[in-house]
Short mmCIF file of C-alpha atoms in Angstrom, two decimals:
data_model
loop_
_atom_site.label_atom_id
_atom_site.label_comp_id
_atom_site.label_asym_id
_atom_site.label_seq_id
_atom_site.Cartn_x
_atom_site.Cartn_y
_atom_site.Cartn_z
CA MET V 252 15.28 -49.13 -40.72
CA ASN V 253 13.30 -52.27 -39.95
CA ALA V 254 10.01 -52.81 -41.73
CA ASP V 255 8.02 -52.45 -38.51
CA GLU V 256 9.69 -49.19 -37.52
CA THR V 257 8.24 -45.77 -38.27
CA PRO V 258 10.21 -42.60 -38.85
CA HIS V 259 9.13 -41.38 -35.40
CA ASP V 260 10.61 -44.29 -33.40
CA HIS V 261 13.99 -42.60 -33.03
CA ALA V 262 12.81 -39.00 -32.97
CA GLU V 263 14.10 -36.71 -30.25
CA PRO V 264 11.61 -36.25 -27.43
CA GLN V 265 9.91 -32.88 -27.62
CA ARG V 266 10.91 -30.40 -24.95
CA GLN V 267 8.22 -28.69 -22.95
CA PRO V 268 8.16 -24.95 -23.58
CA GLN V 269 9.64 -23.00 -20.69
CA PRO V 270 7.27 -20.58 -18.98
CA GLN V 271 8.00 -17.00 -19.94
CA GLN V 272 9.66 -15.00 -17.19
CA ARG V 273 7.25 -12.48 -15.76
CA THR V 274 8.07 -8.80 -15.54
CA LEU V 275 7.71 -6.68 -12.44
CA ALA V 276 8.07 -3.06 -11.40
CA ILE V 277 8.56 -1.88 -7.81
CA ALA V 278 7.16 1.63 -7.55
CA VAL V 279 8.51 3.80 -4.77
CA LEU V 280 6.77 7.16 -4.57
CA THR V 281 8.72 10.03 -3.07
CA PHE V 282 8.31 13.67 -2.09
CA ARG V 283 11.36 15.53 -0.80
CA ARG V 284 12.83 12.62 1.17
CA PRO V 285 16.38 12.25 -0.15
CA ASP V 286 17.67 10.48 2.96
CA ASP V 287 14.97 7.82 2.72
CA LEU V 288 15.64 7.30 -1.00
CA ARG V 289 19.35 6.78 -0.36
CA VAL V 290 18.53 3.99 2.07
CA VAL V 291 15.65 2.21 0.36
CA LEU V 292 16.84 2.07 -3.27
CA PRO V 293 19.79 -0.30 -2.69
CA LEU V 294 17.52 -2.50 -0.56
CA LEU V 295 14.97 -2.78 -3.35
CA VAL V 296 17.65 -3.65 -5.89
CA GLU V 297 18.82 -6.42 -3.55
CA GLN V 298 15.25 -7.73 -3.45
CA LEU V 299 15.10 -7.85 -7.26
CA LEU V 300 18.41 -9.67 -7.52
CA ALA V 301 17.21 -12.26 -5.00
CA VAL V 302 14.20 -13.19 -7.17
CA GLY V 303 15.95 -12.75 -10.51
CA SER V 304 15.33 -16.34 -11.55
CA ARG V 305 11.57 -15.86 -11.17
CA VAL V 306 10.88 -12.36 -12.46
CA LYS V 307 12.61 -9.67 -14.46
CA GLY V 308 12.15 -6.43 -12.59
CA THR V 309 13.01 -2.76 -12.19
CA VAL V 310 12.66 -0.19 -9.43
CA LEU V 311 10.59 2.79 -10.53
CA VAL V 312 11.02 6.03 -8.59
CA VAL V 313 8.05 8.37 -9.01
CA ASP V 314 9.06 11.83 -7.84
CA ASN V 315 6.00 13.90 -6.86
CA ASP V 316 7.96 17.05 -6.07
CA PRO V 317 7.06 19.71 -8.69
CA ALA V 318 10.71 20.78 -8.61
CA GLY V 319 11.92 17.25 -9.37
CA SER V 320 14.32 17.26 -6.44
CA GLY V 321 14.54 13.47 -6.33
CA ARG V 322 16.41 13.13 -9.62
CA SER V 323 19.79 14.13 -8.21
CA THR V 324 19.39 11.67 -5.35
CA VAL V 325 18.51 8.81 -7.69
CA ASP V 326 21.44 9.67 -9.97
CA ALA V 327 23.82 9.71 -7.01
CA VAL V 328 22.57 6.36 -5.71
CA THR V 329 22.70 4.58 -9.08
CA SER V 330 26.14 5.96 -9.92
CA GLY V 331 27.44 4.22 -6.82
CA MET V 332 26.01 0.84 -7.84
CA PRO V 333 27.88 -1.81 -9.83
CA ALA V 334 27.57 -1.22 -13.58
CA GLY V 335 25.42 -4.31 -13.98
CA GLN V 336 22.81 -3.00 -11.54
CA GLN V 337 22.40 0.62 -12.58
CA HIS V 338 19.81 -0.22 -15.23
CA LEU V 339 17.53 -1.69 -12.54
CA VAL V 340 16.48 1.78 -11.33
CA ASP V 341 14.30 4.13 -13.39
CA TYR V 342 13.23 7.67 -12.51
CA VAL V 343 10.09 9.55 -13.60
CA HIS V 344 8.87 12.99 -12.58
CA GLU V 345 5.17 13.47 -11.81
CA PRO V 346 4.68 17.18 -11.03
CA THR V 347 0.91 16.98 -10.48
CA PRO V 348 0.44 17.27 -6.70
CA GLY V 349 -1.21 14.44 -4.81
CA ILE V 350 -0.51 10.83 -4.01
CA ALA V 351 -3.24 9.62 -6.39
CA ALA V 352 -1.58 11.34 -9.36
CA ALA V 353 1.75 9.76 -8.44
CA ARG V 354 0.20 6.30 -8.14
CA ASN V 355 -1.52 6.72 -11.50
CA ARG V 356 1.83 7.63 -13.03
CA ALA V 357 3.21 4.37 -11.64
CA LEU V 358 0.31 2.51 -13.29
CA ASP V 359 1.01 4.21 -16.61
CA GLU V 360 4.74 3.53 -16.51
CA SER V 361 4.12 -0.13 -15.59
CA ARG V 362 1.38 -0.91 -18.10
CA ASP V 363 3.64 -3.35 -19.97
CA SER V 364 4.67 -5.16 -16.77
CA ASP V 365 2.91 -8.26 -15.49
CA LEU V 366 3.12 -7.17 -11.86
CA LEU V 367 3.41 -3.88 -9.99
CA VAL V 368 4.45 -3.54 -6.36
CA PHE V 369 3.98 -0.40 -4.28
CA ILE V 370 6.17 0.49 -1.31
CA ASP V 371 6.66 3.85 0.43
CA ASP V 372 10.00 5.63 0.43
CA ASP V 373 10.08 5.69 4.26
CA GLU V 374 9.66 1.91 4.52
CA ARG V 375 12.29 -0.80 4.62
CA PRO V 376 11.59 -4.29 3.20
CA THR V 377 12.36 -7.37 5.27
CA PRO V 378 14.59 -10.01 3.60
CA GLU V 379 11.70 -12.19 2.35
CA TRP V 380 9.40 -9.32 1.41
CA LEU V 381 9.30 -9.55 -2.38
CA SER V 382 9.72 -13.31 -2.46
CA SER V 383 6.70 -13.75 -0.17
CA LEU V 384 4.51 -11.43 -2.23
CA LEU V 385 5.38 -13.36 -5.40
CA GLU V 386 4.86 -16.73 -3.75
CA VAL V 387 1.33 -15.91 -2.60
CA GLN V 388 0.38 -14.39 -5.94
CA SER V 389 1.77 -17.33 -7.89
CA ALA V 390 0.03 -19.87 -5.65
CA THR V 391 -3.38 -18.16 -5.71
CA GLY V 392 -3.43 -16.36 -9.04
CA CYS V 393 -4.99 -13.43 -7.22
CA ALA V 394 -5.36 -9.83 -8.33
CA ALA V 395 -3.51 -8.36 -5.35
CA VAL V 396 -1.38 -9.31 -2.37
CA ALA V 397 -0.79 -7.19 0.75
CA GLY V 398 1.63 -7.69 3.63
CA PRO V 399 2.21 -6.54 7.20
CA VAL V 400 3.74 -3.24 8.29
CA THR V 401 5.75 -2.86 11.50
CA SER V 402 6.55 0.57 12.92
CA GLU V 403 9.92 1.80 14.12
CA TYR V 404 10.23 5.28 15.61
CA GLU V 405 12.59 8.20 15.26
CA ILE V 406 11.87 8.92 18.95
CA GLU V 407 10.20 6.70 21.53
CA PRO V 408 6.41 7.27 21.63
CA GLY V 409 4.84 8.56 24.83
CA ARG V 410 2.97 6.22 27.16
CA TRP V 411 -0.44 7.42 25.96
CA ILE V 412 0.33 6.67 22.30
CA THR V 413 1.78 3.27 23.16
CA ALA V 414 -1.20 2.40 25.37
CA GLY V 415 -3.58 3.35 22.57
CA ARG V 416 -1.83 1.05 20.10
CA PHE V 417 -2.07 3.79 17.47
CA PHE V 418 0.75 2.39 15.35
CA GLU V 419 -0.16 -1.29 15.60
CA ARG V 420 -1.25 -2.80 12.28
CA ARG V 421 -3.28 -5.87 11.44
CA ARG V 422 -1.74 -9.33 11.49
CA LEU V 423 -3.34 -12.19 9.57
CA ALA V 424 -2.52 -15.79 8.75
CA ASP V 425 -0.72 -16.35 5.46
CA ARG V 426 -3.02 -16.41 2.41
CA THR V 427 -6.01 -15.05 4.33
CA PRO V 428 -8.49 -13.48 1.87
CA ILE V 429 -8.86 -9.72 2.37
CA THR V 430 -11.26 -7.12 0.96
CA VAL V 431 -9.31 -3.89 1.41
CA ALA V 432 -5.64 -2.93 1.60
CA ALA V 433 -3.31 0.04 1.70
CA THR V 434 -0.80 0.64 -1.07
CA ASN V 435 2.25 0.99 1.14
CA ASN V 436 2.86 -2.76 0.75
CA LEU V 437 0.85 -4.09 -2.16
CA LEU V 438 1.40 -6.26 -5.24
CA LEU V 439 -0.96 -5.89 -8.20
CA ASP V 440 -1.67 -8.09 -11.22
CA MET V 441 -1.50 -5.48 -13.95
CA GLY V 442 -3.49 -7.64 -16.33
CA LEU V 443 -6.54 -7.43 -14.11
CA VAL V 444 -5.96 -3.76 -13.32
CA THR V 445 -5.99 -3.08 -17.06
CA GLU V 446 -9.01 -5.33 -17.63
CA LEU V 447 -11.02 -3.48 -14.96
CA ASP V 448 -9.68 -0.11 -16.18
CA LEU V 449 -8.82 0.89 -12.63
CA ARG V 450 -7.27 4.21 -11.67
CA PHE V 451 -6.60 5.98 -8.39
CA ASP V 452 -9.24 8.66 -7.88
CA THR V 453 -7.48 12.03 -7.98
CA THR V 454 -10.33 13.73 -6.12
CA LEU V 455 -9.01 11.89 -3.06
CA GLY V 456 -5.46 13.15 -3.56
CA VAL V 457 -5.43 15.39 -0.46
CA ILE V 458 -8.08 13.49 1.49
CA GLY V 459 -6.63 10.00 1.49
CA GLY V 460 -8.48 6.76 0.95
CA GLU V 461 -7.56 6.46 -2.73
CA ASP V 462 -5.95 3.11 -1.96
CA THR V 463 -9.02 2.00 0.04
CA LEU V 464 -11.26 2.82 -2.91
CA PHE V 465 -8.90 1.22 -5.44
CA THR V 466 -8.59 -2.11 -3.61
CA ARG V 467 -12.30 -2.26 -2.83
CA GLN V 468 -12.94 -1.75 -6.55
CA ILE V 469 -10.73 -4.76 -7.27
CA VAL V 470 -12.97 -6.95 -5.13
CA ASP V 471 -16.16 -5.38 -6.51
CA GLY V 472 -14.84 -6.17 -9.99
CA GLY V 473 -14.46 -9.86 -9.16
CA GLY V 474 -10.78 -9.89 -8.22
CA THR V 475 -9.38 -11.57 -5.14
CA MET V 476 -6.79 -10.32 -2.65
CA PHE V 477 -4.72 -12.31 -0.19
CA TRP V 478 -2.43 -11.65 2.75
CA ALA V 479 1.26 -12.55 2.63
CA ALA V 480 2.33 -12.91 6.24
CA GLY V 481 6.02 -13.11 5.33
CA ALA V 482 6.04 -9.97 3.18
CA GLY V 483 6.78 -7.50 5.94
CA VAL V 484 8.02 -3.95 5.68
CA VAL V 485 9.23 -1.64 8.44
CA ASP V 486 7.70 1.83 8.56
CA VAL V 487 10.07 4.48 9.89
CA VAL V 488 7.84 6.92 11.81
CA PRO V 489 9.25 10.47 12.03
CA ARG V 490 8.99 12.46 15.26
CA ALA V 491 6.40 14.81 13.72
CA ARG V 492 3.90 11.94 13.72
CA ILE V 493 4.55 10.74 17.24
CA THR V 494 2.17 13.21 18.86
CA LYS V 495 -1.32 12.93 20.34
CA LYS V 496 -2.70 15.40 17.81
CA TRP V 497 -1.33 13.50 14.81
CA VAL V 498 -2.50 10.03 15.86
CA VAL V 499 -6.00 11.25 16.81
CA LEU V 500 -6.40 13.11 13.51
CA ARG V 501 -5.14 10.01 11.69
CA ALA V 502 -7.86 7.93 13.37
CA PHE V 503 -10.43 10.57 12.36
CA SER V 504 -9.09 10.56 8.80
CA SER V 505 -9.31 6.76 8.62
CA GLY V 506 -13.01 6.79 9.54
CA ASN V 507 -13.65 9.78 7.30
CA SER V 508 -12.12 8.22 4.19
CA TRP V 509 -13.98 4.95 4.81
CA SER V 510 -17.33 6.75 4.63
CA VAL V 511 -16.27 8.87 1.64
CA THR V 512 -15.13 5.84 -0.36
CA SER V 513 -18.17 3.79 0.68
CA LEU V 514 -20.44 6.47 -0.77
CA MET V 515 -18.38 6.53 -3.96
CA LEU V 516 -18.90 2.78 -4.32
CA THR V 517 -22.63 3.00 -3.71
CA GLY V 518 -24.61 2.60 -6.90
CA GLY V 519 -28.16 3.68 -7.61
CA GLY V 520 -29.82 7.04 -7.16
CA SER V 521 -30.52 9.35 -4.26
CA VAL V 522 -32.42 6.70 -2.29
CA ALA V 523 -29.44 4.33 -2.28
CA GLN V 524 -27.12 7.20 -1.34
CA LEU V 525 -29.37 8.25 1.53
CA LYS V 526 -29.56 4.69 2.82
CA ALA V 527 -25.76 4.41 2.68
CA ARG V 528 -25.38 7.71 4.55
CA LEU V 529 -27.74 6.55 7.28
CA VAL V 530 -25.97 3.21 7.65
CA LEU V 531 -22.56 4.87 7.85
CA THR V 532 -23.89 7.43 10.34
CA ALA V 533 -25.31 4.69 12.55
CA ARG V 534 -22.05 2.75 12.50
CA GLY V 535 -20.06 5.88 13.22
CA LEU V 536 -22.29 6.83 16.14
CA VAL V 537 -21.97 3.35 17.60
CA ARG V 538 -18.18 3.67 17.44
CA ALA V 539 -18.25 7.14 18.92
CA ALA V 540 -20.49 6.01 21.77
CA ALA V 541 -18.31 2.98 22.46
CA GLY V 542 -15.22 5.18 22.47
CA THR V 543 -16.81 7.67 24.85
CA ALA V 544 -17.83 4.86 27.22
CA GLN V 545 -14.28 3.50 27.14
CA ILE V 546 -12.87 6.95 27.99
CA VAL V 547 -15.25 7.24 30.95
CA ALA V 548 -14.27 3.76 32.10
CA GLY V 549 -10.63 4.75 31.82
CA ILE V 550 -11.20 7.79 34.02
CA VAL V 551 -13.05 5.75 36.63
CA LEU V 552 -10.56 2.89 36.58
CA ARG V 553 -7.55 5.21 36.13
CA SER V 554 -6.60 3.22 33.03
CA LEU V 555 -4.42 5.01 30.52
CA ALA V 556 -5.04 2.26 27.97
CA HIS V 557 -8.82 2.63 28.18
CA ARG V 558 -8.64 6.40 27.76
CA ALA V 559 -6.25 6.23 24.80
CA ARG V 560 -8.06 3.44 22.95
CA GLY V 561 -11.40 5.07 23.64
CA THR V 562 -10.13 8.31 22.11
CA ARG V 563 -9.00 6.43 19.02
CA THR V 564 -12.39 4.73 18.64
CA LEU V 565 -14.26 7.99 19.23
CA ALA V 566 -12.17 9.81 16.62
CA ARG V 567 -12.71 7.12 14.00
CA GLY V 568 -16.46 7.13 14.65
CA ALA V 569 -16.63 10.90 14.38
CA GLY V 570 -14.74 10.72 11.09
CA MET V 571 -17.25 8.20 9.76
CA VAL V 572 -20.17 10.45 10.63
CA GLY V 573 -18.54 13.49 9.04
CA GLY V 574 -17.70 11.57 5.87
CA ALA V 575 -21.25 10.25 5.63
CA TRP V 576 -22.54 13.79 5.21
CA GLY V 577 -19.94 15.25 2.90
CA TYR V 578 -17.14 16.44 5.14
CA SER V 579 -13.70 15.44 3.84
CA TYR V 580 -10.66 15.88 6.04
CA GLU V 581 -7.70 16.93 3.87
CA GLU V 582 -4.95 14.97 5.60
CA TYR V 583 -2.45 15.35 2.76
CA ARG V 584 -3.06 18.99 1.85
CA ARG V 585 0.20 20.75 1.06
CA ALA V 586 0.96 24.23 2.29
#
């Protein structure tokens, strides 16, 4: 060693520590839909394998059938997978009825994961679905990411339903900030969910809107949510839902759950609650009046589209008014 050299002159350069691979769970909730499970589980495993260099994940099946009927289907599907993939699917049984209880079970089972993704058992992910959700979350560091849903039908909808656009969902530019989202296509940062101590409200289990309340609570708690335009899923609509009665009641339910959850988020005492009820009533009445006017215009102009869309707007407004004063439509009540 020369006199002007130090022991560090020939030291190996220090390597930068590699970022730890994040963990992820894809929760698919199910209730007596074996055919849907057989189709969607292999697709979700494919999604995990495609992003395997970025996250370490599993598919979590939450069976909400008290009889646990989904277990045999999951066992049959996994037994047909290559040996190296069978461990990617887990099954848990949540016998407590209601979608909120099933979602809470998914939260509990995923508490050690960095990320949790919800998808319905009757949906099919597009090829870039999971990758797009992860990309937006990684780029923004947000608490939640939601993506678009496109409907496909078991039977072709009637002209009135098509004209009313009852199954058309919102479309936004990529990384648009959002303030509310459904859980049929949603990624959550479990660190923030734990920090805010968030749960799905089980009192909404048969009413619906538990996902509306949950995601609005994320924003109220200081979290951010963004839209992933490339994270699409296809919703397979069964024939039982492609009826005038079902779509109108769904519009009513949507307005109803918005008012119910808005009141639940309202702080303060009776004065604040009364003010919120009056505001929701006014907004609901405006919608109902606009819908009625559109129906009348449709009759005069002989426009099927005006009549159908007016009915949808009227139903949503009526649901808002009912929810403002304590009526809760039990959309998911089981016989």
